[in-house]
Coordinates of C-alpha atoms in Angstrom, one line a residue:
Chain Z
X1 CA 0.0 0.0 0.0
X2 CA 1.5 3.3 -1.0
X3 CA 0.9 6.2 1.3
X4 CA 1.3 9.9 1.1
X5 CA 4.3 9.5 3.4
X6 CA 6.3 8.9 0.3
X7 CA 5.8 12.4 -0.9
X8 CA 6.0 14.0 2.5
X9 CA 9.1 12.5 3.7
X10 CA 11.0 12.1 0.5
X11 CA 12.9 9.0 1.3
X12 CA 16.2 10.3 0.1
X13 CA 18.2 7.3 1.0
X14 CA 20.5 6.3 -0.6
X15 CA 22.6 4.7 -3.2
X16 CA 26.0 5.9 -2.3
X17 CA 27.5 6.7 -5.7
X18 CA 30.3 9.1 -6.2
X19 CA 28.8 11.6 -3.8
X20 CA 25.5 11.8 -5.6
X21 CA 22.2 11.0 -3.9
X22 CA 19.8 8.8 -5.7
X23 CA 16.2 9.0 -4.8
X24 CA 14.7 5.7 -3.7
X25 CA 11.3 4.5 -3.1
X26 CA 10.1 3.6 0.3
X27 CA 10.3 0.0 1.3
X28 CA 7.7 -0.3 4.0
X29 CA 4.0 -0.4 3.3
X30 CA 2.5 -1.9 6.4
X31 CA 0.7 1.0 8.1
X32 CA 1.4 -0.3 11.5
X33 CA 5.1 -0.4 11.1
X34 CA 7.0 2.8 11.2
X35 CA 9.6 3.3 8.5
X36 CA 13.1 3.1 10.1
X37 CA 14.4 6.6 10.5
X38 CA 17.6 5.8 8.8
X39 CA 15.9 5.1 5.5
X40 CA 15.3 8.8 5.3
X41 CA 18.8 9.9 6.3
X42 CA 21.9 10.3 4.2
X43 CA 25.0 8.3 5.1
X44 CA 27.0 10.2 7.7
X45 CA 23.8 11.5 9.3
X46 CA 24.5 9.6 12.6
X47 CA 28.0 11.0 12.8
X48 CA 26.6 14.5 12.3
X49 CA 23.9 14.4 14.9
X50 CA 25.5 12.0 17.4
X51 CA 23.4 9.3 19.1
X52 CA 19.9 8.7 17.7
X53 CA 17.4 9.3 20.4
X54 CA 14.4 7.5 19.0
X55 CA 12.5 5.2 21.2
X56 CA 12.4 2.3 18.8
X57 CA 15.9 2.4 17.4
X58 CA 18.7 1.6 19.9
X59 CA 21.9 3.5 19.7
X60 CA 25.0 1.8 18.3
X61 CA 27.7 2.3 21.0
X62 CA 30.1 -0.5 20.0
X63 CA 32.9 0.4 17.6
X64 CA 34.2 -2.6 15.7
X65 CA 36.3 -3.4 12.7
X66 CA 35.3 -5.6 9.8
X67 CA 37.0 -5.8 6.4
X68 CA 38.6 -2.4 7.1
X69 CA 35.1 -0.9 7.8
X70 CA 34.4 1.1 10.9
X71 CA 31.3 -0.6 12.3
X72 CA 29.1 1.2 14.8
X73 CA 26.9 -1.5 16.3
X74 CA 24.2 -1.8 18.9
X75 CA 25.2 -5.4 19.3
X76 CA 28.4 -6.1 21.0
X77 CA 29.7 -8.4 18.3
X78 CA 32.5 -9.7 20.4
X79 CA 33.9 -11.7 17.5
X80 CA 35.0 -8.5 15.8
X81 CA 38.1 -6.6 16.7
X82 CA 37.7 -3.2 18.2
X83 CA 38.1 -0.3 15.8
X84 CA 41.5 1.3 16.3
X85 CA 41.6 3.3 13.1
X86 CA 40.9 6.9 12.4
X87 CA 37.9 9.0 13.5
X88 CA 36.0 8.5 10.3
X89 CA 32.3 8.2 10.2
X90 CA 31.1 4.7 10.5
X91 CA 31.1 2.7 7.3
X92 CA 28.5 0.4 8.6
X93 CA 25.8 1.0 11.3
X94 CA 24.1 -1.9 13.0
X95 CA 21.1 -0.9 15.0
X96 CA 18.3 -2.6 17.0
X97 CA 14.8 -1.7 15.9
X98 CA 11.6 -2.9 14.3
X99 CA 11.8 -4.7 11.0
X100 CA 8.5 -5.0 9.0
X101 CA 7.2 -8.5 8.2
X102 CA 7.0 -7.7 4.5
X103 CA 8.7 -5.3 2.3
X104 CA 6.8 -3.5 -0.4
X105 CA 7.4 -3.8 -4.1
X106 CA 9.1 -7.2 -3.8
X107 CA 11.4 -8.1 -6.6
X108 CA 12.5 -11.3 -4.8
X109 CA 10.4 -13.3 -2.3
X110 CA 12.3 -16.3 -1.0
X111 CA 11.6 -18.4 2.1
X112 CA 13.9 -16.3 4.4
X113 CA 14.9 -13.5 2.1
X114 CA 12.9 -10.6 0.6
X115 CA 14.4 -8.1 -1.8
X116 CA 12.5 -4.9 -2.7
X117 CA 12.8 -3.3 -6.1
X118 CA 14.8 -0.5 -4.5
X119 CA 17.4 -3.1 -3.3
X120 CA 16.4 -3.2 0.4
X121 CA 16.8 -6.7 1.8
X122 CA 15.0 -8.4 4.6
X123 CA 16.5 -11.6 5.9
X124 CA 14.8 -13.6 8.7
X125 CA 15.9 -16.5 10.8
X126 CA 12.9 -17.9 12.6
X127 CA 13.0 -17.5 16.3
X128 CA 16.3 -15.7 16.1
X129 CA 16.1 -12.3 14.4
X130 CA 15.0 -10.3 11.4
X131 CA 17.6 -8.1 9.6
X132 CA 16.8 -5.1 7.3
X133 CA 19.7 -4.2 5.1
X134 CA 19.7 -0.9 3.2
X135 CA 20.4 -0.9 -0.6
X136 CA 23.9 0.5 -0.2
X137 CA 25.0 -2.0 2.4
X138 CA 25.7 0.7 5.0
X139 CA 22.9 0.2 7.5
X140 CA 21.4 -2.9 9.1
X141 CA 18.5 -2.9 11.5
X142 CA 18.2 -6.0 13.7
X143 CA 14.9 -7.0 15.2
X144 CA 15.8 -9.8 17.6
X145 CA 13.5 -12.6 18.7
X146 CA 16.0 -13.6 21.2
X147 CA 17.7 -11.4 23.8
X148 CA 20.0 -9.1 21.9
X149 CA 23.1 -10.4 23.6
X150 CA 22.4 -14.0 22.3
X151 CA 25.3 -15.0 20.2
X152 CA 22.9 -16.5 17.6
X153 CA 22.1 -13.0 16.3
X154 CA 25.7 -12.4 15.5
X155 CA 26.1 -15.8 13.8
X156 CA 23.6 -14.9 11.1
X157 CA 24.7 -11.3 10.9
X158 CA 28.1 -12.6 10.0
X159 CA 26.9 -15.1 7.4
X160 CA 24.1 -14.3 5.1
X161 CA 23.7 -10.6 6.1
X162 CA 27.5 -10.2 5.8
X163 CA 27.3 -11.7 2.3
X164 CA 24.7 -9.2 1.3
X165 CA 26.7 -6.3 2.7
X166 CA 29.8 -7.5 0.7
X167 CA 27.8 -7.7 -2.6
X168 CA 26.2 -4.3 -1.9
X169 CA 29.6 -2.8 -1.4
X170 CA 31.1 -4.2 -4.6
X171 CA 33.2 -6.8 -2.9
X172 CA 33.2 -10.5 -3.8
X173 CA 32.7 -12.9 -1.0
X174 CA 34.1 -16.4 -1.5
X175 CA 32.9 -19.5 0.4
X176 CA 36.3 -20.0 1.8
X177 CA 38.6 -19.8 4.7
X178 CA 41.8 -17.9 4.3
X179 CA 45.3 -17.9 5.8
X180 CA 48.6 -16.0 5.3
X181 CA 51.2 -18.0 3.5
X182 CA 54.4 -16.0 2.8
X183 CA 53.4 -12.5 1.9
X184 CA 50.0 -13.3 0.5
X185 CA 46.7 -14.8 1.3
X186 CA 45.6 -18.3 0.3
X187 CA 41.9 -19.1 0.2
X188 CA 40.5 -22.6 0.8
X189 CA 37.1 -22.7 -0.9
X190 CA 34.4 -25.3 -1.1
X191 CA 30.8 -26.1 -0.1
X192 CA 29.7 -26.5 3.5
X193 CA 31.0 -29.6 5.1
X194 CA 34.1 -29.8 3.0
X195 CA 36.5 -28.9 5.8
X196 CA 37.5 -25.3 5.1
X197 CA 37.6 -24.2 8.7
X198 CA 39.4 -27.3 9.8
X199 CA 42.1 -26.7 7.1
X200 CA 42.5 -23.1 8.3
X201 CA 42.8 -24.3 11.9
X202 CA 45.5 -26.8 10.9
X203 CA 47.4 -24.1 9.1
X204 CA 47.1 -21.9 12.2
X205 CA 48.7 -24.7 14.2
X206 CA 51.6 -24.6 11.8
X207 CA 52.1 -20.9 12.4
X208 CA 50.0 -19.3 9.6
X209 CA 47.9 -16.3 10.5
X210 CA 44.2 -16.5 9.8
X211 CA 42.4 -13.8 7.7
X212 CA 38.9 -15.3 7.4
X213 CA 36.7 -18.3 8.2
X214 CA 34.0 -19.4 5.9
X215 CA 33.6 -16.1 4.1
X216 CA 36.7 -14.6 2.4
X217 CA 36.1 -11.1 1.1
X218 CA 37.9 -10.2 -2.1
X219 CA 38.4 -6.6 -3.3
X220 CA 38.8 -7.2 -7.1
X221 CA 39.2 -3.5 -7.7
X222 CA 42.3 -3.1 -5.6
X223 CA 45.0 -1.4 -7.7
X224 CA 47.6 -4.1 -7.3
X225 CA 45.4 -7.0 -8.0
X226 CA 42.8 -8.9 -5.9
X227 CA 43.1 -8.3 -2.2
X228 CA 41.7 -10.1 0.8
X229 CA 40.1 -8.1 3.5
X230 CA 40.5 -9.7 7.0
X231 CA 37.2 -10.4 8.7
X232 CA 37.4 -11.4 12.4
X233 CA 39.8 -13.4 14.6
X234 CA 37.8 -16.6 15.2
X235 CA 37.3 -20.0 13.7
X236 CA 34.0 -21.8 14.0
X237 CA 34.7 -25.5 14.5
X238 CA 32.8 -28.6 15.5
X239 CA 33.9 -30.0 18.8
X240 CA 35.0 -33.2 17.3
X241 CA 37.3 -31.2 15.0
X242 CA 39.0 -29.7 18.1
X243 CA 39.6 -33.2 19.4
X244 CA 41.0 -34.3 16.1
X245 CA 43.4 -31.3 16.1
X246 CA 44.3 -31.7 19.8
X247 CA 42.9 -28.2 20.6
X248 CA 41.6 -27.9 24.1
X249 CA 37.9 -26.9 24.1
X250 CA 37.6 -25.8 27.7
X251 CA 35.9 -22.4 28.1
X252 CA 35.1 -22.1 24.4
X253 CA 31.7 -20.5 23.7
X254 CA 29.2 -22.4 21.6
X255 CA 28.3 -20.6 18.4
X256 CA 24.7 -21.3 19.2
X257 CA 23.3 -23.0 22.4
X258 CA 21.9 -26.0 20.5
X259 CA 25.0 -26.7 18.3
X260 CA 28.1 -28.6 19.2
X261 CA 30.1 -26.0 17.3
X262 CA 32.3 -23.6 19.2
X263 CA 34.1 -20.3 18.5
X264 CA 37.8 -20.7 18.7
X265 CA 39.4 -17.3 19.2
X266 CA 42.5 -16.8 17.0
X267 CA 43.5 -13.3 18.2
X268 CA 47.1 -14.5 18.6
X269 CA 47.2 -15.6 15.0
X270 CA 45.1 -13.2 13.1
X271 CA 46.2 -11.1 10.2
X272 CA 44.4 -7.8 10.6
X273 CA 45.9 -6.3 7.4
X274 CA 44.6 -6.8 3.9
X275 CA 46.9 -9.0 1.8
X276 CA 47.1 -9.8 -1.9
X277 CA 45.3 -13.0 -2.9
X278 CA 48.0 -15.3 -4.1
X279 CA 46.1 -18.5 -4.6
X280 CA 42.7 -20.2 -4.4
X281 CA 42.4 -23.9 -3.6
X282 CA 39.0 -25.3 -4.4
X283 CA 38.4 -28.3 -2.2
X284 CA 36.5 -31.4 -3.5
X285 CA 36.1 -34.8 -1.9
X286 CA 38.8 -37.3 -2.6
X287 CA 36.9 -40.1 -4.4
X288 CA 39.7 -42.6 -5.2
X289 CA 43.2 -42.7 -4.1
X290 CA 44.4 -42.3 -7.7
X291 CA 42.6 -38.9 -8.0
X292 CA 45.0 -36.1 -9.1
X293 CA 45.6 -34.6 -5.7
X294 CA 46.2 -31.1 -6.8
X295 CA 45.4 -29.8 -10.3
X296 CA 45.9 -26.4 -11.7
X297 CA 42.8 -24.9 -13.1
X298 CA 42.8 -22.7 -16.2
X299 CA 40.4 -20.7 -18.3
X300 CA 36.8 -21.7 -18.3
X301 CA 37.4 -24.5 -15.9
X302 CA 38.8 -22.1 -13.4
X303 CA 35.8 -19.8 -13.9
X304 CA 33.5 -22.7 -13.3
X305 CA 35.1 -23.6 -10.0
X306 CA 35.1 -20.0 -8.9
X307 CA 31.4 -20.0 -9.7
X308 CA 30.9 -23.0 -7.5
X309 CA 32.6 -21.3 -4.6
X310 CA 31.2 -17.8 -4.7
X311 CA 29.5 -17.3 -1.4
X312 CA 25.8 -18.0 -1.8
X313 CA 25.9 -17.7 -5.6
X314 CA 22.1 -17.8 -5.7
X315 CA 22.0 -14.8 -3.3
X316 CA 24.4 -13.0 -5.6
X317 CA 22.1 -13.6 -8.6
X318 CA 19.0 -12.6 -6.5
X319 CA 20.8 -9.3 -5.8
X320 CA 21.0 -8.8 -9.6
X321 CA 24.7 -9.5 -9.8
X322 CA 26.8 -12.0 -11.8
X323 CA 30.3 -13.1 -11.1
X324 CA 32.0 -14.2 -14.3
X325 CA 35.3 -12.4 -13.6
X326 CA 38.2 -14.5 -12.8
X327 CA 40.7 -12.7 -10.7
X328 CA 44.2 -12.9 -11.8
X329 CA 45.9 -14.8 -9.0
X330 CA 49.7 -15.1 -9.1
X331 CA 49.8 -18.4 -7.5
X332 CA 47.0 -19.8 -9.5
X333 CA 43.7 -21.5 -8.8
X334 CA 43.7 -25.2 -8.0
X335 CA 41.4 -28.1 -7.5
X336 CA 42.4 -30.1 -4.4
X337 CA 41.2 -33.7 -3.8
X338 CA 40.8 -33.3 -0.1
X339 CA 40.7 -36.5 1.9
X340 CA 38.8 -36.7 5.1
X341 CA 40.2 -39.9 6.3
X342 CA 43.4 -40.4 8.3
X343 CA 46.3 -38.3 7.1
X344 CA 44.1 -36.5 4.5
X345 CA 44.5 -33.1 6.2
X346 CA 48.3 -33.3 6.4
X347 CA 48.5 -34.4 2.8
X348 CA 46.5 -31.5 1.6
X349 CA 48.6 -29.0 3.6
X350 CA 51.8 -30.4 2.3
X351 CA 50.7 -30.3 -1.3
X352 CA 49.4 -26.7 -0.9
X353 CA 52.6 -25.5 0.7
X354 CA 54.6 -27.2 -2.0
X355 CA 52.7 -25.4 -4.7
X356 CA 53.1 -22.0 -3.0
X357 CA 56.8 -22.5 -2.3
X358 CA 57.8 -23.5 -5.8
Chain D
X1 CA 6.2 -23.5 -11.1
X2 CA 6.5 -27.3 -11.1
X3 CA 7.2 -30.0 -8.6
X4 CA 9.2 -33.0 -7.7
X5 CA 9.4 -36.7 -8.4
X6 CA 11.0 -38.2 -5.3
X7 CA 12.9 -41.4 -5.9
X8 CA 12.9 -42.7 -2.4
X9 CA 14.2 -45.8 -0.6
X10 CA 15.7 -47.0 2.5
X11 CA 19.5 -47.0 2.0
X12 CA 21.0 -49.9 0.0
X13 CA 17.8 -50.8 -1.7
X14 CA 18.7 -50.2 -5.3
X15 CA 18.1 -46.4 -5.5
X16 CA 21.4 -45.7 -7.2
X17 CA 20.9 -48.5 -9.7
X18 CA 17.4 -47.3 -10.7
X19 CA 18.7 -43.7 -11.1
X20 CA 21.5 -44.8 -13.3
X21 CA 19.0 -46.6 -15.5
X22 CA 16.8 -43.6 -15.6
X23 CA 19.8 -41.4 -16.4
X24 CA 20.3 -43.5 -19.5
X25 CA 16.8 -42.5 -20.6
X26 CA 17.0 -38.9 -19.7
X27 CA 20.6 -38.2 -20.7
X28 CA 21.5 -41.1 -23.1
X29 CA 24.7 -39.5 -24.3
X30 CA 26.2 -38.9 -20.9
X31 CA 29.1 -41.1 -20.1
X32 CA 30.7 -41.8 -16.8
X33 CA 34.3 -40.9 -16.1
X34 CA 36.6 -40.9 -13.2
X35 CA 34.6 -40.7 -10.0
X36 CA 31.4 -41.2 -11.9
X37 CA 28.5 -40.2 -9.8
X38 CA 25.0 -40.9 -10.8
X39 CA 24.4 -37.5 -12.5
X40 CA 20.6 -37.8 -12.3
X41 CA 18.3 -37.0 -9.4
X42 CA 20.7 -35.6 -6.9
X43 CA 20.0 -36.1 -3.2
X44 CA 17.2 -34.1 -1.7
X45 CA 19.3 -33.7 1.4
X46 CA 22.1 -32.0 -0.5
X47 CA 23.4 -29.2 1.8
X48 CA 24.3 -26.8 -1.1
X49 CA 20.9 -27.1 -2.7
X50 CA 19.1 -26.4 0.6
X51 CA 21.5 -23.6 1.4
X52 CA 20.9 -22.0 -2.0
X53 CA 17.2 -22.3 -1.7
X54 CA 17.2 -20.7 1.8
X55 CA 20.1 -18.3 1.5
X56 CA 21.7 -19.8 4.6
X57 CA 24.7 -21.5 5.9
X58 CA 23.2 -24.8 7.0
X59 CA 25.8 -25.6 9.6
X60 CA 24.6 -22.6 11.7
X61 CA 21.2 -24.4 12.1
X62 CA 20.3 -27.2 14.4
X63 CA 19.0 -30.5 12.9
X64 CA 15.4 -29.6 14.0
X65 CA 15.6 -26.1 12.6
X66 CA 16.9 -27.3 9.3
X67 CA 14.3 -30.0 9.0
X68 CA 11.6 -27.5 9.7
X69 CA 13.0 -25.3 6.9
X70 CA 13.4 -28.0 4.3
X71 CA 9.7 -27.9 3.1
X72 CA 10.1 -24.2 2.4
X73 CA 13.3 -25.0 0.5
X74 CA 11.5 -27.5 -1.7
X75 CA 8.7 -25.1 -2.4
X76 CA 11.2 -22.4 -3.4
X77 CA 13.0 -24.9 -5.7
X78 CA 9.8 -25.9 -7.3
X79 CA 8.6 -22.3 -7.7
X80 CA 11.8 -21.5 -9.6
X81 CA 11.8 -24.5 -11.8
X82 CA 10.2 -24.8 -15.2
X83 CA 10.3 -28.6 -15.6
X84 CA 9.8 -31.5 -13.2
X85 CA 12.6 -32.0 -10.7
X86 CA 13.9 -35.4 -9.7
X87 CA 15.5 -36.1 -6.3
X88 CA 16.9 -39.1 -4.6
X89 CA 15.6 -39.4 -1.0
X90 CA 16.5 -41.6 1.9
X91 CA 14.5 -39.7 4.4
X92 CA 11.3 -41.2 5.7
X93 CA 8.3 -39.3 4.6
X94 CA 7.6 -37.6 7.9
X95 CA 6.1 -34.4 9.2
X96 CA 8.4 -31.7 10.4
X97 CA 7.5 -28.9 12.8
X98 CA 6.5 -26.9 9.6
X99 CA 4.4 -29.6 8.0
X100 CA 5.2 -32.5 5.7
X101 CA 8.9 -32.7 4.8
X102 CA 8.0 -33.2 1.2
X103 CA 5.1 -30.8 0.6
X104 CA 2.2 -32.4 -1.2
X105 CA 1.6 -29.3 -3.3
X106 CA 5.0 -29.6 -4.9
X107 CA 5.0 -33.4 -5.2
X108 CA 4.3 -34.8 -8.6
X109 CA 4.9 -38.4 -7.6
X110 CA 7.1 -40.7 -5.6
X111 CA 8.9 -43.8 -6.7
X112 CA 9.6 -46.1 -3.7
X113 CA 12.3 -48.7 -4.1
X114 CA 12.1 -51.5 -1.6
X115 CA 14.4 -54.5 -0.9
X116 CA 14.3 -57.5 1.4
X117 CA 15.4 -56.0 4.7
X118 CA 17.6 -58.9 5.5
X119 CA 19.6 -58.2 2.4
X120 CA 19.5 -54.5 3.1
X121 CA 21.2 -55.2 6.5
X122 CA 24.0 -57.2 4.7
X123 CA 24.5 -54.5 2.1
X124 CA 24.5 -51.7 4.7
X125 CA 27.1 -53.5 6.8
X126 CA 29.5 -53.7 3.8
X127 CA 28.7 -50.1 2.7
X128 CA 29.2 -48.5 6.1
X129 CA 32.0 -50.7 7.2
X130 CA 30.1 -52.0 10.3
X131 CA 29.2 -55.3 11.8
X132 CA 26.1 -57.2 10.7
X133 CA 24.9 -56.9 14.3
X134 CA 25.1 -53.1 14.1
X135 CA 23.4 -53.0 10.7
X136 CA 20.5 -55.2 12.0
X137 CA 20.2 -52.9 15.0
X138 CA 19.9 -49.9 12.7
X139 CA 17.1 -51.4 10.6
X140 CA 15.2 -52.0 13.8
X141 CA 15.8 -48.6 15.4
X142 CA 12.8 -46.3 15.1
X143 CA 15.0 -43.3 15.9
X144 CA 17.7 -44.0 13.2
X145 CA 19.1 -41.0 11.5
X146 CA 21.4 -41.0 8.5
X147 CA 24.4 -38.8 9.1
X148 CA 27.6 -38.2 7.1
X149 CA 30.1 -41.0 7.8
X150 CA 33.2 -40.2 9.7
X151 CA 36.0 -39.7 7.2
X152 CA 33.7 -38.3 4.6
X153 CA 32.8 -34.7 3.8
X154 CA 29.5 -33.7 5.4
X155 CA 27.7 -32.7 2.1
X156 CA 24.2 -33.8 3.1
X157 CA 22.0 -32.8 6.0
X158 CA 20.8 -35.3 8.5
X159 CA 18.0 -37.6 7.3
X160 CA 15.5 -39.3 9.6
X161 CA 15.1 -42.9 8.5
X162 CA 13.0 -44.4 11.3
X163 CA 13.1 -48.2 11.2
X164 CA 12.9 -50.2 8.0
X165 CA 9.2 -50.9 8.1
X166 CA 8.4 -47.4 9.4
X167 CA 10.3 -46.0 6.4
X168 CA 8.3 -48.1 4.0
X169 CA 5.0 -47.3 5.7
X170 CA 5.7 -43.5 5.6
X171 CA 6.0 -43.7 1.8
X172 CA 3.5 -46.4 0.9
X173 CA 0.7 -44.9 3.0
X174 CA 1.4 -41.2 2.3
X175 CA -1.7 -39.3 1.1
X176 CA -1.8 -38.0 -2.4
X177 CA -0.9 -39.8 -5.6
X178 CA 0.0 -43.4 -4.7
X179 CA 3.6 -44.1 -5.1
X180 CA 5.2 -46.3 -7.7
X181 CA 6.4 -49.3 -5.8
X182 CA 9.5 -51.0 -7.2
X183 CA 10.9 -54.2 -5.6
X184 CA 14.7 -54.5 -6.0
X185 CA 14.3 -58.2 -6.6
X186 CA 11.9 -57.6 -9.5
X187 CA 14.4 -55.1 -11.0
X188 CA 17.0 -57.8 -10.7
X189 CA 14.9 -60.5 -12.3
X190 CA 13.5 -58.5 -15.2
X191 CA 14.5 -54.9 -15.3
X192 CA 12.9 -53.7 -18.5
X193 CA 9.2 -53.8 -17.4
X194 CA 10.2 -52.2 -14.1
X195 CA 12.0 -49.4 -15.8
X196 CA 9.3 -48.9 -18.3
X197 CA 6.7 -48.7 -15.5
X198 CA 8.8 -46.2 -13.5
X199 CA 9.4 -44.0 -16.5
X200 CA 5.7 -43.9 -17.4
X201 CA 4.9 -42.9 -13.8
X202 CA 7.6 -40.3 -13.7
X203 CA 6.9 -38.7 -17.0
X204 CA 10.1 -39.7 -18.7
X205 CA 9.6 -40.2 -22.4
X206 CA 10.9 -43.6 -23.7
X207 CA 10.5 -46.2 -26.3
X208 CA 11.1 -49.9 -26.1
X209 CA 14.6 -49.6 -27.6
X210 CA 15.5 -46.9 -25.1
X211 CA 14.5 -49.1 -22.2
X212 CA 16.5 -52.0 -23.6
X213 CA 19.5 -49.9 -24.1
X214 CA 19.2 -48.5 -20.5
X215 CA 19.0 -52.0 -19.2
X216 CA 22.1 -53.1 -21.1
X217 CA 24.1 -50.0 -19.9
X218 CA 23.2 -50.7 -16.3
X219 CA 23.6 -54.4 -16.0
X220 CA 25.3 -55.1 -12.7
X221 CA 28.4 -56.6 -14.3
X222 CA 28.8 -53.5 -16.5
X223 CA 28.5 -51.2 -13.5
X224 CA 30.9 -53.3 -11.6
X225 CA 33.5 -53.3 -14.4
X226 CA 33.1 -49.5 -14.7
X227 CA 33.6 -49.1 -11.0
X228 CA 36.8 -51.2 -11.1
X229 CA 38.1 -49.2 -14.1
X230 CA 37.1 -45.7 -12.9
X231 CA 35.9 -45.9 -9.4
X232 CA 32.5 -44.9 -8.2
X233 CA 31.9 -42.7 -5.3
X234 CA 28.6 -43.7 -3.8
X235 CA 29.5 -42.7 -0.3
X236 CA 30.7 -46.1 0.7
X237 CA 33.2 -46.5 3.5
X238 CA 37.0 -46.7 2.8
X239 CA 37.9 -48.7 -0.3
X240 CA 34.7 -50.9 -0.2
X241 CA 33.1 -51.5 -3.6
X242 CA 29.8 -49.7 -4.2
X243 CA 28.6 -52.3 -6.7
X244 CA 29.4 -55.3 -4.6
X245 CA 27.2 -58.3 -5.3
X246 CA 24.0 -57.4 -7.1
X247 CA 22.3 -60.5 -5.9
X248 CA 19.3 -61.3 -3.7
X249 CA 19.2 -63.6 -0.8
X250 CA 22.7 -63.2 0.5
X251 CA 21.3 -62.8 4.0
X252 CA 20.9 -66.6 4.1
X253 CA 24.6 -67.0 4.5
X254 CA 25.6 -63.6 5.8
X255 CA 23.3 -63.3 8.8
X256 CA 23.0 -65.6 11.7
X257 CA 19.6 -67.0 12.7
X258 CA 19.2 -64.6 15.6
X259 CA 19.8 -61.6 13.4
X260 CA 17.3 -62.9 10.8
X261 CA 14.8 -63.5 13.6
X262 CA 15.3 -60.0 14.9
X263 CA 14.6 -58.5 11.6
X264 CA 11.6 -60.7 10.9
X265 CA 10.1 -60.1 14.4
X266 CA 10.4 -56.3 14.0
X267 CA 9.3 -56.1 10.3
X268 CA 7.3 -59.2 9.7
X269 CA 4.1 -57.3 8.9
X270 CA 5.6 -55.0 6.3
X271 CA 7.7 -57.9 4.9
X272 CA 4.5 -59.9 4.3
X273 CA 2.8 -56.8 2.7
X274 CA 5.7 -56.5 0.3
X275 CA 6.0 -60.2 -0.5
X276 CA 9.1 -61.1 1.5
X277 CA 8.6 -64.5 3.1
X278 CA 10.0 -65.4 6.5
X279 CA 13.0 -67.6 6.3
X280 CA 13.1 -68.3 10.0
X281 CA 10.7 -70.7 11.6
X282 CA 8.3 -68.9 13.9
X283 CA 10.0 -70.4 17.0
X284 CA 13.5 -68.9 16.3

């Protein structure tokens, strides 16, 4: 239902394009849900006026760092490093507030995701939270169904919502973990369950700093070639993986209360600086012992594997984007037949290191 | 908007074999290569498929949450598809907290493959690398859940099986279009009419020559030779063969009388319904 509010309030937000303001349509039609105030405000508004004093939007007192962004958050987000950079205005604001059940003018209506024609996204995890993401990927409103301090809310903020933010900000998220090897970053990509986080944890044990777990963010427009932005210093691991890697699990927080998956802090082994992407290793299950263990991918085949491992490729398409660009990676892209049986992890690590050291 | 044909079975009942034969009808020019997988009717429990439909990372969800979201995932897949979808299923056809796991409104039909449970136990023991005793126990466990094997990537979500007869009942007695029942033993004895019947049911165009060719291409010996030459990753444990024996009645020598009796006591009613005679005298 369109209302006169459209005309009265203007809805100036906001595609942040080279300093120009692009008029957008409103996204909320339900008469009983107030339009979030930030939808009417230009980026930078909060820095100009200080703390928002609306009753239904909580302030964002926590200053965090994510992918080089200054994040002002109403949620504590303890997984993220504190912001220690300059006094810039927040690049991303995360607030608590009401999120409407339905967006207006839906372009995409999926089970958990709605995308309005103006690009606003609404993502909902039943019984956890709803998330409203502005079209530019600069503001998120979180409407929790759990107490706001519940770690569950951050878990989904840092997965699907984070993926949306990356796409909206022109970055390419890979479904990959990422560690520093030499002077560059190596990404281990593959579908869920393939062992990406386990591989990163094993590299950490061998002294390699971690840049990302599960979502590796690429800036393909960096002047010197593709660059990886570090995300946050923790790995999410199943408890049996900790046992397998002889990592003590005492005191580790569960990622969600009902999951036997814990957050392993890696503050001592986190690379907080962006690094050039030197190689991508696409993991696939080892079928037979005579599988080629490590195979260089070139041309269309390399593009196809990258397509497999773009983070939530369906989501990318639903956001109206396509990723057919193959980043030029000095160390190449590789298919790794990754064994999950005894010795499989060590064999993959040895082969990967051999490739990067020769 | 379209819907699904579910090609369902308890594990180790001939599902892969049937799908390989159907693939020969649907994609006659496709050839297997190294690590040949079936290439037709991917599993309905595939994590990536479910994640893409729901825009989620599945490992962030509990089993119960994921199960309750799966019906919505299938609805979304059906809504986006322009032709019928085929999926392999090992789940029992149960209700989730959000309604039927396989929503009737997007179900075009179900093919249910069944095999003598005593042979299923033998086959499962080889496949999973476990004892006959443990395999028999699984078939009799109403709370059995299929999980990724240790030492394998976890590429599928958990699947509730229930016990063998509970599984069969869930599919055979489901409301809606009656399922197309296929007995493994019939497929073994004379595959062409079975394949023809399934294809007709599932809307797969075929002629007599197509059926004959599909049967030839998927004779057990042929599949076995291909596996020896190229390997076949069907999810089996370690270096076990996927196409192992292809015979019926192995339970007579592989199971001990107590194991046979246990299966027959637990599943006698469904066995009788499906035409599997008891081999164990009532007293044992």
